[in-house]
Coordinates of C-alpha atoms in Angstrom, one line a residue:
M1436 CA -40.2 -70.9 -16.7
D1437 CA -43.8 -70.9 -18.1
T1438 CA -43.8 -70.5 -21.8
V1439 CA -46.7 -69.9 -24.2
F1440 CA -45.4 -72.2 -26.9
P1441 CA -43.9 -75.7 -26.4
P1442 CA -40.4 -76.5 -27.5
I1443 CA -39.7 -78.2 -30.8
A1444 CA -36.7 -80.5 -31.2
P1445 CA -34.3 -79.3 -33.8
G1446 CA -32.8 -81.5 -36.5
R1447 CA -35.7 -83.9 -36.8
V1448 CA -38.5 -84.0 -39.4
H1449 CA -41.8 -83.5 -37.7
R1450 CA -45.2 -84.1 -39.2
W1451 CA -48.3 -82.0 -38.5
C1452 CA -51.6 -81.8 -40.4
G1453 CA -50.0 -83.4 -43.4
A1454 CA -47.0 -81.0 -43.5
A1455 CA -43.4 -82.0 -42.9
L1456 CA -41.5 -79.5 -40.8
L1457 CA -37.7 -79.2 -40.0
T1458 CA -35.8 -76.6 -38.1
A1459 CA -32.1 -76.3 -37.1
P1460 CA -29.7 -73.8 -35.7
R1461 CA -27.9 -72.0 -38.6
P1462 CA -24.3 -72.9 -37.5
V1463 CA -25.2 -76.6 -37.7
L1464 CA -26.5 -76.2 -41.3
L1465 CA -23.5 -74.3 -42.5
A1466 CA -21.0 -76.7 -40.9
A1467 CA -22.3 -79.8 -42.7
A1468 CA -24.5 -79.2 -45.7
P1469 CA -25.4 -80.6 -49.1
P1470 CA -23.9 -78.6 -51.9
L1471 CA -25.8 -75.8 -53.8
S1472 CA -26.4 -76.5 -57.4
P1473 CA -25.0 -74.2 -60.1
A1474 CA -28.5 -72.6 -60.5
E1475 CA -28.8 -72.1 -56.7
A1476 CA -25.3 -70.6 -56.6
D1477 CA -26.3 -68.1 -59.3
V1478 CA -29.3 -67.0 -57.2
L1479 CA -27.0 -66.7 -54.2
G1480 CA -24.5 -64.6 -56.1
A1481 CA -27.2 -62.1 -57.1
L1482 CA -28.1 -61.4 -53.4
P1483 CA -26.7 -58.7 -51.3
A1484 CA -23.8 -59.9 -49.2
R1485 CA -25.7 -59.3 -46.0
R1486 CA -28.4 -61.8 -47.0
R1487 CA -26.3 -64.7 -48.3
A1488 CA -25.6 -66.6 -45.1
E1489 CA -29.3 -66.7 -43.9
W1490 CA -30.5 -67.5 -47.5
T1491 CA -28.0 -70.3 -47.8
A1492 CA -29.0 -71.8 -44.4
G1493 CA -32.7 -71.8 -45.3
R1494 CA -32.1 -73.5 -48.7
L1495 CA -29.8 -76.1 -47.4
L1496 CA -32.4 -77.0 -44.7
A1497 CA -35.1 -77.2 -47.4
K1498 CA -33.0 -79.4 -49.6
R1499 CA -32.5 -81.9 -46.7
L1500 CA -36.2 -81.9 -45.9
A1501 CA -37.2 -82.5 -49.5
A1502 CA -34.5 -85.2 -49.9
Q1503 CA -36.0 -87.1 -47.0
A1504 CA -39.6 -86.6 -48.3
Y1505 CA -38.7 -87.9 -51.7
G1506 CA -36.1 -90.5 -50.8
V1507 CA -33.4 -88.9 -53.0
P1508 CA -29.9 -87.5 -52.3
A1509 CA -29.9 -83.9 -51.1
A1510 CA -27.6 -83.0 -54.0
A1511 CA -30.4 -84.1 -56.4
V1512 CA -32.8 -81.4 -54.9
E1513 CA -32.8 -77.8 -56.0
V1514 CA -34.8 -75.0 -54.4
L1515 CA -35.2 -72.2 -56.9
P1516 CA -37.4 -69.1 -56.8
R1517 CA -40.6 -68.6 -58.8
Q1518 CA -41.3 -65.3 -60.5
D1519 CA -42.9 -64.0 -57.3
G1520 CA -39.9 -65.1 -55.3
S1521 CA -41.5 -68.1 -53.5
P1522 CA -39.5 -71.3 -53.3
R1523 CA -40.1 -74.1 -55.7
V1524 CA -38.8 -77.7 -55.4
F1525 CA -36.9 -79.5 -58.2
V1526 CA -35.7 -83.0 -58.2
A1527 CA -33.2 -84.1 -60.9
G1528 CA -33.8 -80.8 -62.7
A1529 CA -37.6 -81.2 -62.9
P1530 CA -40.2 -79.4 -60.8
V1531 CA -42.2 -81.6 -58.4
P1532 CA -45.9 -81.4 -59.1
G1533 CA -48.2 -80.4 -56.2
A1534 CA -45.4 -79.5 -53.8
H1535 CA -45.7 -76.4 -51.6
L1536 CA -42.6 -75.3 -49.8
S1537 CA -42.0 -72.5 -47.3
I1538 CA -38.7 -71.4 -45.8
S1539 CA -37.8 -69.0 -43.0
H1540 CA -34.5 -67.9 -41.5
T1541 CA -33.1 -65.6 -38.9
A1542 CA -29.6 -64.9 -37.8
G1543 CA -29.7 -67.9 -35.5
H1544 CA -32.2 -70.4 -37.0
A1545 CA -33.7 -71.7 -40.2
A1546 CA -37.0 -73.6 -40.8
A1547 CA -38.6 -75.3 -43.8
A1548 CA -42.0 -76.8 -44.3
L1549 CA -43.3 -79.0 -47.2
A1550 CA -46.9 -80.0 -47.9
R1551 CA -49.4 -80.8 -50.6
R1552 CA -51.5 -77.7 -49.8
P1553 CA -50.3 -74.1 -49.5
V1554 CA -48.1 -73.8 -46.4
G1555 CA -46.3 -71.0 -44.7
V1556 CA -43.6 -71.1 -42.0
D1557 CA -42.0 -68.3 -40.1
L1558 CA -39.4 -67.7 -37.4
C1559 CA -39.4 -64.6 -35.3
E1560 CA -36.7 -64.1 -32.7
T1561 CA -37.9 -63.0 -29.3
G1562 CA -35.3 -60.3 -29.5
S1563 CA -37.5 -58.7 -32.2
A1564 CA -40.3 -58.0 -29.7
D1565 CA -39.6 -54.2 -29.7
A1566 CA -39.9 -54.1 -33.5
V1567 CA -43.2 -55.9 -33.3
R1568 CA -44.4 -53.4 -30.7
R1569 CA -43.5 -50.5 -33.1
V1570 CA -45.7 -51.9 -35.9
A1571 CA -48.4 -53.4 -33.8
E1572 CA -51.0 -50.7 -34.5
H1573 CA -50.6 -51.3 -38.2
V1574 CA -51.0 -55.1 -38.2
L1575 CA -53.1 -55.9 -35.1
S1576 CA -56.8 -55.3 -34.6
P1577 CA -58.0 -54.3 -31.1
P1578 CA -58.9 -57.9 -30.2
E1579 CA -55.5 -59.1 -31.4
S1580 CA -53.8 -56.4 -29.4
A1581 CA -55.7 -57.7 -26.3
L1582 CA -54.2 -61.2 -27.0
A1583 CA -50.7 -59.6 -26.9
A1584 CA -51.4 -57.6 -23.8
G1585 CA -48.5 -57.5 -21.4
G1586 CA -46.0 -57.5 -24.2
R1587 CA -44.1 -60.7 -23.3
P1588 CA -41.4 -61.1 -26.0
E1589 CA -42.5 -64.7 -26.7
V1590 CA -46.1 -63.6 -27.2
L1591 CA -45.1 -60.7 -29.5
A1592 CA -42.8 -63.0 -31.5
G1593 CA -45.6 -65.6 -31.8
V1594 CA -48.1 -63.1 -33.0
W1595 CA -45.9 -61.8 -35.7
A1596 CA -44.7 -65.3 -36.7
L1597 CA -48.3 -66.6 -37.1
K1598 CA -49.3 -63.6 -39.1
E1599 CA -46.3 -63.8 -41.4
A1600 CA -46.7 -67.6 -41.9
A1601 CA -50.3 -67.1 -42.9
V1602 CA -49.4 -64.5 -45.4
K1603 CA -46.8 -66.8 -46.9
A1604 CA -49.3 -69.6 -47.1
D1605 CA -51.6 -67.2 -49.0
R1606 CA -48.6 -66.3 -51.2
G1607 CA -48.9 -62.7 -50.3
S1608 CA -46.5 -60.0 -49.2
V1609 CA -45.9 -59.3 -45.5
F1610 CA -45.7 -55.6 -46.5
G1611 CA -48.8 -53.6 -46.7
A1612 CA -52.3 -54.6 -45.6
A1613 CA -51.9 -58.4 -45.9
P1614 CA -51.0 -59.2 -42.2
R1615 CA -54.0 -57.1 -41.0
R1616 CA -56.3 -59.3 -43.1
V1617 CA -55.2 -62.4 -41.2
P1618 CA -57.5 -62.7 -38.2
L1619 CA -55.7 -64.0 -35.1
L1620 CA -58.3 -65.6 -32.9
G1621 CA -56.1 -67.2 -30.2
L1622 CA -52.6 -68.1 -29.1
R1623 CA -52.9 -71.1 -26.9
P1624 CA -53.7 -73.0 -29.0
P1625 CA -52.9 -70.8 -32.0
R1626 CA -56.1 -70.1 -34.0
L1627 CA -56.5 -68.1 -37.2
G1628 CA -59.5 -67.2 -39.3
G1629 CA -60.3 -68.1 -42.9
G1630 CA -60.2 -71.9 -42.3
R1631 CA -56.5 -71.9 -41.7
R1632 CA -54.7 -74.4 -39.5
A1633 CA -52.0 -73.0 -37.3
A1634 CA -49.4 -74.2 -34.7
A1635 CA -46.5 -72.5 -33.0
W1636 CA -43.5 -73.7 -31.0
R1637 CA -40.4 -72.3 -29.3
A1638 CA -37.3 -72.9 -31.3
G1639 CA -34.3 -71.8 -29.2
S1640 CA -34.5 -68.0 -29.0
A1641 CA -37.2 -67.8 -31.7
V1642 CA -40.9 -68.7 -32.1
L1643 CA -41.7 -70.9 -35.0
A1644 CA -45.2 -70.8 -36.6
L1645 CA -46.6 -73.2 -39.2
V1646 CA -49.8 -72.3 -41.1
L1647 CA -51.7 -74.3 -43.7
A1648 CA -54.0 -72.2 -45.9
G1649 CA -57.8 -72.7 -45.7
P1650 CA -59.8 -74.8 -48.1
G1651 CA -59.5 -73.5 -51.7
A1652 CA -56.9 -70.9 -50.9
A1653 CA -54.2 -70.7 -53.5
A1654 CA -55.3 -74.1 -54.8
G1655 CA -53.7 -73.6 -58.2
R1656 CA -50.5 -72.1 -57.1
A1657 CA -48.3 -75.2 -56.6
A1658 CA -45.7 -76.1 -59.1
T1659 CA -47.3 -78.1 -61.9
G1660 CA -44.6 -78.6 -64.5
G1661 CA -44.0 -82.0 -66.0
G1662 CA -41.0 -84.1 -66.3
T1663 CA -41.3 -86.1 -63.1
A1664 CA -43.9 -88.3 -61.5
L1665 CA -42.7 -87.6 -58.0
V1666 CA -45.4 -86.6 -55.4
L1667 CA -45.3 -86.3 -51.7
P1668 CA -45.2 -89.7 -50.1
A1669 CA -48.4 -91.0 -48.4
A1670 CA -46.7 -90.7 -45.0
L1671 CA -47.0 -86.9 -45.2
D1672 CA -50.8 -87.2 -45.5
H1673 CA -51.0 -88.9 -42.1
A1674 CA -50.0 -86.4 -39.4
G1675 CA -48.8 -87.6 -36.1
V1676 CA -49.6 -85.4 -33.0
W1677 CA -46.2 -84.6 -31.6
S1678 CA -47.1 -81.4 -29.8
P1679 CA -50.0 -80.1 -27.7
W1680 CA -51.6 -78.6 -30.8
P1681 CA -54.1 -81.0 -32.3
C1682 CA -54.6 -81.0 -36.0
R1683 CA -58.1 -79.8 -36.5
F1684 CA -60.0 -77.3 -38.5
P1685 CA -60.8 -74.0 -36.7
R1686 CA -64.5 -74.7 -36.8
D1687 CA -64.0 -77.6 -34.4
S1688 CA -63.6 -75.0 -31.6
G1689 CA -61.5 -77.4 -29.5
R1690 CA -64.1 -80.2 -29.3
G1691 CA -63.3 -83.7 -30.5
T1692 CA -61.0 -84.8 -33.2
S1693 CA -60.9 -84.2 -36.9
E1694 CA -59.3 -85.4 -40.1
G1695 CA -55.6 -85.7 -39.6
E1696 CA -55.5 -86.0 -35.8
M1697 CA -53.8 -89.2 -34.8
S1698 CA -51.6 -90.6 -32.0
G1699 CA -47.9 -91.1 -32.3
D1700 CA -45.0 -88.7 -32.0
G1701 CA -44.8 -87.8 -35.7
A1702 CA -41.1 -87.4 -35.7
T1703 CA -38.7 -89.2 -38.1
S1704 CA -35.0 -89.4 -38.5
H1705 CA -32.3 -87.0 -37.2
L1706 CA -30.2 -84.9 -39.5
S1707 CA -26.7 -86.4 -39.9
G1708 CA -23.6 -84.6 -40.7

């Protein structure tokens, strides 16, 4: 079957444009997972019961991703909310300077991305295509609607995931006018305006989008608290091309290579139980 977006292997840390990305089916995460810290458990306890399983899966995945990035046990990693609700990484009780984390979860999947620059990740189930159709006129411009012409569920899910991932990278709210202000220029390969880098893959029954904010966007919004000298390892600055989407700035318009585009599969170790 022809698909718009290539598949992504679950359970492996992938690297793209300096970001580390991990996705997994939710049942796998809940079956064998690092423990939540007392502070994380407090956040979980304050959530409505209907949100707890998805929230837990996303945080457990993010803890595994950060643990691999920093070479520490997953139990030493905490993912706690900032005042605006965005996730923040702590190791051994101290915030990690310069770390940007984004998490997404659906009923069936979870995804997490970690980078030195503002990053957004989003999962949209193809079964949500009808919901995307209902809000299309509020979030899509006429040229964007033309990209989604035909209404294939995978296309509609990809359009929404790319928009929402971009809004997350900008540290904005998906509600209101923010998605409309993210220009979607193409789907194959994914292209967004504003100097953003974008990619999308098929993750089981969902489309997974990863967006890095444009130069200067939200530059001062990373965690900066002291108490630890941990920074992202150099390996995360050297992306491997492990999908058809090259790592290039939008201005390249598909010609040649750019900073960050390299050979290699870009994948590291598998998740273990």
